Tab-separated table of C-alpha atoms and ligand atoms in Angstrom:
chain	number	residue	atom	x	y	z
A	1	MET	CA	-11.401	14.015	-20.397
A	2	THR	CA	-11.533	11.610	-17.683
A	3	LYS	CA	-8.016	11.718	-15.813
A	4	LEU	CA	-6.132	8.408	-15.824
A	5	TYR	CA	-3.825	7.692	-12.831
A	6	LEU	CA	-0.978	4.966	-12.556
A	7	ALA	CA	-2.184	2.861	-9.702
A	8	PRO	CA	0.459	2.051	-6.925
A	9	MET	CA	1.721	-1.575	-7.152
A	10	GLU	CA	4.389	-2.615	-4.804
A	11	GLY	CA	7.461	-4.355	-6.315
A	12	LEU	CA	6.236	-3.337	-9.967
A	13	THR	CA	5.345	0.307	-10.571
A	14	TYR	CA	8.488	1.714	-9.104
A	15	VAL	CA	10.198	4.785	-10.314
A	16	GLU	CA	12.100	2.471	-12.637
A	17	TYR	CA	8.987	1.410	-14.320
A	18	ARG	CA	7.396	4.933	-14.267
A	19	GLN	CA	10.068	6.131	-15.548
A	20	ALA	CA	10.300	4.385	-18.570
A	21	TYR	CA	6.464	4.226	-18.961
A	22	HIS	CA	6.341	8.025	-19.041
A	23	ARG	CA	9.163	7.993	-21.621
A	24	TYR	CA	7.443	5.520	-24.056
A	25	PHE	CA	3.943	5.782	-23.473
A	26	PRO	CA	1.469	8.862	-23.324
A	27	ASP	CA	1.484	10.406	-20.106
A	28	PHE	CA	-0.725	9.580	-17.024
A	29	ASP	CA	-2.065	12.397	-15.058
A	30	LEU	CA	-0.811	11.080	-11.927
A	31	TYR	CA	1.463	8.739	-10.827
A	32	PHE	CA	1.134	7.248	-7.494
A	33	THR	CA	4.110	5.479	-5.542
A	34	PRO	CA	3.714	2.102	-3.866
A	35	PHE	CA	3.209	2.494	-0.332
A	36	ALA	CA	6.311	3.674	1.955
A	37	ALA	CA	7.681	4.357	5.575
A	38	PRO	CA	5.221	2.636	7.926
A	39	GLY	CA	6.644	3.759	11.290
A	40	ARG	CA	8.648	6.503	10.280
A	41	TYR	CA	9.175	10.154	11.049
A	42	HIS	CA	11.486	11.586	8.642
A	43	VAL	CA	11.996	11.109	4.997
A	44	ARG	CA	15.837	10.560	5.707
A	45	ASP	CA	14.822	7.500	7.605
A	46	PHE	CA	13.163	5.807	4.448
A	47	SER	CA	14.876	2.930	2.890
A	48	THR	CA	17.099	3.231	0.275
A	49	ARG	CA	14.223	1.646	-1.778
A	50	GLU	CA	11.734	4.299	-0.452
A	51	LYS	CA	14.303	7.125	-1.246
A	52	ARG	CA	15.213	6.297	-4.522
A	53	ASP	CA	11.497	5.665	-5.315
A	54	ILE	CA	10.416	9.496	-4.462
A	55	ASP	CA	13.763	11.212	-5.673
A	56	GLY	CA	12.812	14.406	-7.436
A	57	GLU	CA	15.144	13.654	-10.406
A	58	SER	CA	13.910	10.442	-11.435
A	59	ASN	CA	10.623	11.646	-10.942
A	60	ALA	CA	11.060	14.688	-12.971
A	61	GLY	CA	8.009	15.642	-15.202
A	62	MET	CA	5.676	13.349	-13.645
A	63	HIS	CA	2.692	14.520	-11.431
A	64	LEU	CA	3.558	12.491	-8.448
A	65	ALA	CA	1.478	11.225	-5.240
A	66	VAL	CA	3.461	9.715	-2.558
A	67	GLN	CA	1.721	7.127	-0.666
A	68	LEU	CA	2.086	6.491	2.931
A	69	LEU	CA	0.711	3.399	4.871
A	70	THR	CA	0.872	4.235	8.490
A	71	LYS	CA	-1.554	4.225	11.392
A	72	ASP	CA	0.486	6.555	13.344
A	73	PRO	CA	-0.660	10.282	13.040
A	74	ASP	CA	2.459	11.768	14.138
A	75	ALA	CA	4.636	9.561	11.641
A	76	CYS	CA	2.136	10.572	8.964
A	77	ALA	CA	1.708	14.337	9.652
A	78	SER	CA	5.705	14.652	10.233
A	79	LEU	CA	6.005	13.101	6.600
A	80	ILE	CA	3.582	15.072	5.029
A	81	ARG	CA	4.939	18.009	6.234
A	82	GLU	CA	8.402	17.223	5.033
A	83	LEU	CA	7.036	16.240	1.806
A	84	ALA	CA	5.088	19.209	1.589
A	85	SER	CA	8.280	21.532	2.256
A	86	ALA	CA	10.037	19.436	-0.319
A	87	GLY	CA	7.424	20.478	-2.986
A	88	TYR	CA	5.599	17.276	-3.739
A	89	GLU	CA	2.122	17.642	-4.858
A	90	GLU	CA	0.390	15.121	-3.478
A	91	VAL	CA	0.375	12.848	-0.450
A	92	ASN	CA	-1.820	9.662	-0.502
A	93	ILE	CA	-3.148	7.505	2.524
A	94	ASN	CA	-3.308	3.942	2.130
A	95	LEU	CA	-6.447	2.654	3.373
A	96	GLY	CA	-6.826	-0.336	1.115
A	97	CYS	CA	-3.913	-2.930	1.500
A	98	PRO	CA	-5.673	-6.177	2.256
A	99	SER	CA	-2.470	-8.425	2.931
A	100	PRO	CA	-3.340	-9.961	6.346
A	101	THR	CA	0.441	-9.043	7.773
A	102	VAL	CA	-0.540	-5.253	7.145
A	103	THR	CA	-4.588	-5.590	8.292
A	104	ALA	CA	-3.664	-7.388	11.399
A	105	LYS	CA	-1.564	-4.623	12.718
A	106	GLY	CA	-4.306	-2.207	11.906
A	107	ARG	CA	-3.048	-0.544	8.905
A	108	GLY	CA	-4.180	-0.479	5.334
A	109	ALA	CA	-7.652	-1.774	5.044
A	110	GLY	CA	-7.207	-2.757	8.564
A	111	MET	CA	-8.010	1.099	9.529
A	112	LEU	CA	-11.658	0.758	7.965
A	113	LYS	CA	-12.418	-1.989	10.676
A	114	SER	CA	-12.965	1.121	13.136
A	115	PRO	CA	-14.708	4.431	11.739
A	116	ASP	CA	-13.880	5.953	15.188
A	117	ALA	CA	-10.193	5.117	15.275
A	118	LEU	CA	-10.161	6.552	11.780
A	119	ASP	CA	-11.863	9.575	12.441
A	120	ALA	CA	-9.333	10.070	15.216
A	121	PHE	CA	-6.237	9.152	13.049
A	122	LEU	CA	-7.509	11.865	10.063
A	123	GLU	CA	-8.318	14.586	12.414
A	124	ASP	CA	-5.095	14.184	14.097
A	125	VAL	CA	-3.229	14.398	10.770
A	126	PHE	CA	-5.175	17.198	9.413
A	127	MET	CA	-4.705	19.094	12.334
A	128	GLN	CA	-0.980	18.806	12.587
A	129	THR	CA	-0.769	19.340	8.808
A	130	GLU	CA	-2.996	22.415	8.465
A	131	GLY	CA	-1.763	25.106	6.062
A	132	ALA	CA	1.234	22.589	4.786
A	133	GLY	CA	0.168	23.103	1.431
A	134	ILE	CA	0.116	20.008	-0.195
A	135	ARG	CA	-2.809	17.685	-1.329
A	136	ILE	CA	-3.889	14.842	0.919
A	137	SER	CA	-5.918	12.055	-0.403
A	138	VAL	CA	-7.198	8.707	0.693
A	139	LYS	CA	-7.081	5.351	-1.665
A	140	THR	CA	-9.778	2.953	0.098
A	141	ARG	CA	-11.790	-0.314	-0.209
A	142	VAL	CA	-15.523	-0.058	0.388
A	143	GLY	CA	-15.445	-1.333	4.004
A	144	TYR	CA	-13.236	-4.190	5.594
A	145	GLU	CA	-15.715	-6.999	5.957
A	146	SER	CA	-18.729	-5.585	3.983
A	147	ALA	CA	-19.870	-2.523	1.643
A	148	GLN	CA	-22.454	-1.514	4.564
A	149	GLU	CA	-19.891	-0.323	6.371
A	150	LEU	CA	-19.311	2.332	3.599
A	151	PRO	CA	-22.043	4.887	4.484
A	152	ALA	CA	-20.178	5.121	8.349
A	153	LEU	CA	-16.867	5.470	6.595
A	154	MET	CA	-18.401	8.169	3.936
A	155	ASP	CA	-19.315	10.161	6.999
A	156	VAL	CA	-15.924	10.142	8.132
A	157	PHE	CA	-13.742	10.977	5.010
A	158	ASN	CA	-16.677	13.915	4.479
A	159	ARG	CA	-15.348	15.698	7.743
A	160	TYR	CA	-11.921	16.432	6.331
A	161	PRO	CA	-10.786	18.231	3.112
A	162	LEU	CA	-9.445	15.515	1.104
A	163	SER	CA	-8.234	16.563	-2.450
A	164	GLN	CA	-9.804	13.181	-3.682
A	165	LEU	CA	-10.955	9.891	-2.499
A	166	ILE	CA	-9.787	6.822	-4.689
A	167	VAL	CA	-12.063	4.170	-4.345
A	168	HIS	CA	-11.353	0.424	-5.187
A	169	PRO	CA	-15.034	-1.101	-4.766
A	170	ARG	CA	-13.898	-4.680	-3.034
A	171	THR	CA	-13.566	-5.027	0.689
A	172	GLY	CA	-10.616	-5.444	2.622
A	173	ARG	CA	-11.436	-9.162	3.446
A	174	GLN	CA	-11.823	-9.884	-0.222
A	175	GLY	CA	-8.444	-8.979	-1.379
A	176	TYR	CA	-8.663	-9.112	-5.110
A	177	ASP	CA	-11.458	-11.814	-5.255
A	178	GLY	CA	-15.015	-11.530	-7.247
A	179	ARG	CA	-15.956	-8.700	-8.975
A	180	PRO	CA	-15.888	-4.807	-7.817
A	181	ASP	CA	-18.887	-3.797	-6.407
A	182	LEU	CA	-20.501	-1.139	-8.356
A	183	ASP	CA	-23.213	-0.062	-6.156
A	184	ALA	CA	-21.158	0.358	-3.581
A	185	PHE	CA	-19.164	2.854	-5.775
A	186	ALA	CA	-22.240	4.434	-6.584
A	187	CYS	CA	-22.780	5.021	-2.698
A	188	ALA	CA	-19.093	6.598	-2.395
A	189	LEU	CA	-19.264	8.738	-5.367
A	190	SER	CA	-23.038	9.914	-4.383
A	191	ARG	CA	-22.451	10.601	-0.659
A	192	SER	CA	-18.461	12.110	-1.334
A	193	ARG	CA	-17.893	15.888	-0.873
A	194	CYS	CA	-14.695	15.677	-2.845
A	195	PRO	CA	-13.849	14.117	-5.881
A	196	VAL	CA	-13.855	10.499	-6.401
A	197	ALA	CA	-11.618	8.584	-8.812
A	198	TYR	CA	-12.425	4.964	-9.480
A	199	ASN	CA	-10.168	1.893	-9.443
A	200	GLY	CA	-10.282	-1.739	-10.226
A	201	ASP	CA	-10.611	-4.299	-13.082
A	202	ILE	CA	-10.447	-1.732	-15.804
A	203	ARG	CA	-8.703	-4.068	-18.517
A	204	THR	CA	-9.759	-2.706	-21.816
A	205	ALA	CA	-11.436	0.586	-23.415
A	206	GLN	CA	-14.558	-1.410	-23.117
A	207	ASP	CA	-14.586	-1.826	-19.517
A	208	PHE	CA	-13.803	1.857	-19.243
A	209	ARG	CA	-16.630	2.787	-21.710
A	210	ASN	CA	-19.169	0.251	-19.781
A	211	LEU	CA	-18.058	2.369	-16.208
A	212	LYS	CA	-18.293	5.727	-18.059
A	213	GLU	CA	-21.973	4.343	-19.102
A	214	ARG	CA	-22.878	4.121	-15.462
A	215	PHE	CA	-20.807	6.825	-14.078
A	216	PRO	CA	-20.387	9.575	-16.616
A	217	ASP	CA	-19.089	12.332	-14.200
A	218	VAL	CA	-16.451	10.193	-12.494
A	219	PRO	CA	-13.449	12.783	-12.915
A	220	ALA	CA	-10.834	10.178	-12.863
A	221	VAL	CA	-10.031	6.354	-13.247
A	222	MET	CA	-6.964	4.702	-11.774
A	223	LEU	CA	-5.260	1.936	-13.707
A	224	GLY	CA	-3.254	-0.795	-12.362
A	225	ARG	CA	-3.043	-4.592	-13.704
A	226	GLY	CA	-4.516	-3.705	-17.051
A	227	VAL	CA	-1.630	-1.352	-17.838
A	228	LEU	CA	0.815	-3.677	-16.721
A	229	ALA	CA	-0.771	-6.096	-19.258
A	230	ASP	CA	-1.513	-3.548	-21.871
A	231	PRO	CA	0.757	-0.519	-21.951
A	232	TRP	CA	-1.162	0.843	-25.061
A	233	LEU	CA	-4.617	0.812	-22.334
A	234	PRO	CA	-4.702	4.470	-21.732
A	235	GLU	CA	-3.916	5.304	-25.227
A	236	LYS	CA	-7.043	3.064	-26.048
A	237	ILE	CA	-8.985	4.600	-23.393
A	238	ARG	CA	-8.271	8.215	-24.769
A	239	ALA	CA	-9.380	7.053	-28.440
A	240	ALA	CA	-12.848	5.381	-26.872
A	241	GLU	CA	-13.376	8.620	-25.229
A	242	SER	CA	-12.842	10.781	-28.146
A	243	GLY	CA	-15.056	8.363	-29.949
A	244	ARG	CA	-12.348	7.253	-32.405
A	245	PRO	CA	-11.195	3.647	-32.688
A	246	TRP	CA	-7.618	3.064	-31.362
A	247	ASP	CA	-4.914	3.487	-34.252
A	248	ASP	CA	-3.010	-0.064	-34.063
A	249	PRO	CA	0.377	0.645	-35.194
A	250	GLY	CA	0.779	-3.018	-35.619
A	251	GLU	CA	2.626	-5.953	-34.102
A	252	GLU	CA	6.195	-4.809	-35.685
A	253	VAL	CA	5.940	-1.262	-34.247
A	254	ARG	CA	4.311	-2.422	-30.840
A	255	LYS	CA	7.101	-4.752	-30.256
A	256	ALA	CA	9.748	-2.214	-31.071
A	257	GLN	CA	7.928	0.144	-28.550
A	258	LEU	CA	7.850	-2.376	-25.808
A	259	ARG	CA	11.461	-3.298	-26.479
A	260	SER	CA	12.393	0.406	-25.923
A	261	PHE	CA	10.147	0.280	-22.901
A	262	HIS	CA	11.586	-3.049	-21.781
A	263	ASP	CA	15.080	-1.712	-22.315
A	264	ALA	CA	14.602	1.221	-20.320
A	265	VAL	CA	13.130	-0.433	-17.221
A	266	PHE	CA	15.751	-3.135	-17.451
A	267	SER	CA	18.592	-0.680	-17.330
A	268	ASN	CA	17.179	1.300	-14.756
A	269	TYR	CA	16.830	-1.616	-12.500
A	270	LEU	CA	20.234	-2.950	-13.423
A	271	GLU	CA	21.418	0.609	-12.382
A	272	ALA	CA	19.364	0.579	-9.053
A	273	PHE	CA	20.061	-3.152	-7.924
A	274	ASP	CA	23.291	-4.724	-7.159
A	275	CYS	CA	22.032	-8.488	-7.124
A	276	LYS	CA	21.532	-9.045	-11.095
A	277	ASN	CA	19.824	-12.278	-10.363
A	278	GLY	CA	17.495	-10.064	-8.276
A	279	VAL	CA	16.804	-7.739	-11.432
A	280	VAL	CA	16.029	-11.273	-13.713
A	281	ASP	CA	13.303	-12.010	-11.117
A	282	ARG	CA	11.887	-8.410	-10.815
A	283	MET	CA	11.593	-8.601	-14.709
A	284	LYS	CA	10.343	-11.755	-14.988
A	285	GLU	CA	7.491	-10.706	-12.317
A	286	LEU	CA	6.729	-7.732	-14.623
A	287	TRP	CA	6.471	-10.251	-17.973
A	288	GLY	CA	3.760	-12.005	-15.816
A	289	TRP	CA	1.515	-9.350	-16.837
A	290	MET	CA	3.415	-7.781	-20.051
A	291	GLY	CA	3.801	-11.071	-21.627
A	292	GLN	CA	0.035	-10.908	-22.219
A	293	ALA	CA	0.500	-7.736	-24.998
A	294	LEU	CA	1.842	-10.102	-27.145
A	295	PRO	CA	-0.646	-13.158	-27.574
A	296	GLY	CA	0.670	-16.267	-29.502
A	297	HIS	CA	4.292	-15.928	-28.294
A	298	GLU	CA	3.892	-18.423	-25.530
A	299	LYS	CA	6.991	-20.476	-26.109
A	300	GLU	CA	9.081	-17.180	-26.159
A	301	LEU	CA	7.436	-16.295	-23.025
A	302	LYS	CA	8.051	-19.371	-21.652
A	303	ALA	CA	11.949	-18.974	-22.149
A	304	ILE	CA	11.844	-16.148	-20.324
A	305	ARG	CA	9.948	-17.434	-17.205
A	306	LYS	CA	12.604	-20.416	-17.418
A	307	ALA	CA	15.671	-17.985	-17.411
A	308	ARG	CA	17.644	-17.589	-14.305
A	309	ARG	CA	20.633	-15.504	-15.316
A	310	LEU	CA	21.128	-12.187	-16.911
A	311	PRO	CA	22.806	-13.840	-20.186
A	312	ASP	CA	19.621	-16.262	-20.433
A	313	TYR	CA	17.352	-13.474	-19.960
A	314	ARG	CA	18.474	-11.037	-22.323
A	315	ALA	CA	18.751	-14.005	-24.912
A	316	ALA	CA	15.152	-14.755	-24.345
A	317	VAL	CA	13.864	-11.420	-24.347
A	318	ARG	CA	15.677	-10.518	-28.006
A	319	VAL	CA	14.184	-13.633	-29.008
A	320	LEU	CA	10.804	-12.424	-28.388
A	321	LEU	CA	11.186	-8.810	-29.075
A	322	SER	CA	13.340	-9.336	-32.418
B	1	FMN	C1	1.083	-6.690	-6.689
B	1	FMN	C2	0.245	-5.908	-6.081
B	1	FMN	C3	0.854	-4.583	-5.461
B	1	FMN	C4	-0.187	-3.486	-5.390
B	1	FMN	N1	0.770	-2.558	-4.112
B	1	FMN	C5	-0.333	-1.528	-3.733
B	1	FMN	C6	0.412	-0.171	-2.661
B	1	FMN	O1	1.562	-0.280	-2.878
B	1	FMN	N2	-0.544	0.619	-2.751
B	1	FMN	C7	-1.909	0.569	-2.940
B	1	FMN	O2	-2.910	1.296	-2.458
B	1	FMN	N3	-2.660	-0.560	-3.945
B	1	FMN	C8	-1.410	-1.395	-4.305
B	1	FMN	N4	-2.164	-2.045	-5.066
B	1	FMN	C9	-3.548	-2.224	-5.392
B	1	FMN	C10	-3.532	-1.342	-6.357
B	1	FMN	O3	-3.382	-0.408	-6.645
B	1	FMN	C11	-4.983	-1.479	-7.047
B	1	FMN	O4	-5.805	-0.918	-6.242
B	1	FMN	C12	-5.569	-2.743	-7.614
B	1	FMN	O5	-4.504	-3.722	-8.000
B	1	FMN	C13	-6.985	-2.777	-8.052
B	1	FMN	O6	-6.632	-1.959	-9.183
B	1	FMN	P1	-6.576	-2.932	-11.002
B	1	FMN	O7	-7.822	-3.672	-11.070
B	1	FMN	O8	-6.600	-1.854	-11.998
B	1	FMN	O9	-5.374	-3.394	-10.920
B	1	FMN	C14	-1.419	-3.469	-5.347
B	1	FMN	C15	-1.757	-4.305	-6.048
B	1	FMN	C16	-1.183	-5.575	-6.686
B	1	FMN	C17	-1.375	-6.349	-7.492
C-alpha cells in the first residue's frame, strides 16, 4: 500500500487539527508539523506555539516529522540533535516555502537558488548530526525559477543519506499556480537515491489513481488541501488502491463524523488560545476548505463565514451540522 502523509500547512494542520484528525479518521502513516524555528538553536527557545505543536503527549500515537525552516546549519544541526535525544523519529527540512518574505532571505524554496550553498548547508548539517539516530528528510520544489534546475539539485540531494525526499513538482517562483510538473517529478524519481514521496494537487481518489498509473512505484503520497476539503480522502484512496468502491456511510453519518471532528478541533483551539475571537478566525479558515465536504449547504456556510463572535459561530455550526 502507498503510504499517506499529512502535509504541513501553517495555520491549519497544527497539533489541534492533527490530534482531532487522528481520533476521528483513519490514520495517516506520517504527520508533518508546519515549519518551526527559523534561527533558533534550542527547542527551549521555540515559540509557545511551536513547543505546543511538537509536545510529546499531544502527539501521542502519531508518527511525526518535525519540520524546520532555516538556512543556518548550526541551528539546524543543534535542533536535530536535541530532537533526536528527545526521541523524535524524523526531522524534515523545508526547501519548498515559496513565500517571498521567506525566499528573499534565502530560506525555504530560496535555498534552491544556489545548489552550491545548499550543498554546503547539507554537508554541515549531516556532519554535525552524524550518529544522532534520527531520520532527516527534505521537502522540496523542483527548482526556484525552472525545473531545469532539478538535475543539479538532485546531484546535491544524492550526496546525503536523506531518509526521503518529498517532491512538490512546482517551482518556488510558481507558488501554487499552474499544474504540478509530472515530467519533473519523473526526473526526481528516476535520479533519487532515497525514496521519493509525491505531493501536489491530489484532491480525489481519481487524482491518486492517475498518479499511480504513471508512477506505480511511488512509495508515498503527501496530501494537503485535498484532505482539508475532504477528510475522507485517505479512506477513499485506500479503497481505490484495494480495488473496491468507497463505502459511503451517507450524509447523516458523514455529518455526525464531521461534527465530532469539528468539535475536537474547536475545543483543542479553545484550550490553546486565550483570544476566543482568534479561535473563530482559525475555525473559519478551516471551514474555507472543509465546507467543500458538504456540498449544497452554501447558505449555512455563509452564516459561518459571517460569524464574528463565539456564540454566533457556535450557532452557525450547529445549524450546518445538526
Ligand atoms: C496555507 C498553507 C500553508 C502551508 N504551510 C506549509 C509549511 O509550513 N511547510 C511546508 O513544507 N509546506 C507548507 N505548505 C505547502 C503544503 O505542504 C503542500 O506542499 C502544498 O499545499 C501542495 O500540496 P496539496 O496540493 O496537496 O495541498 C502550505 C500550504 C498551504 C496552502
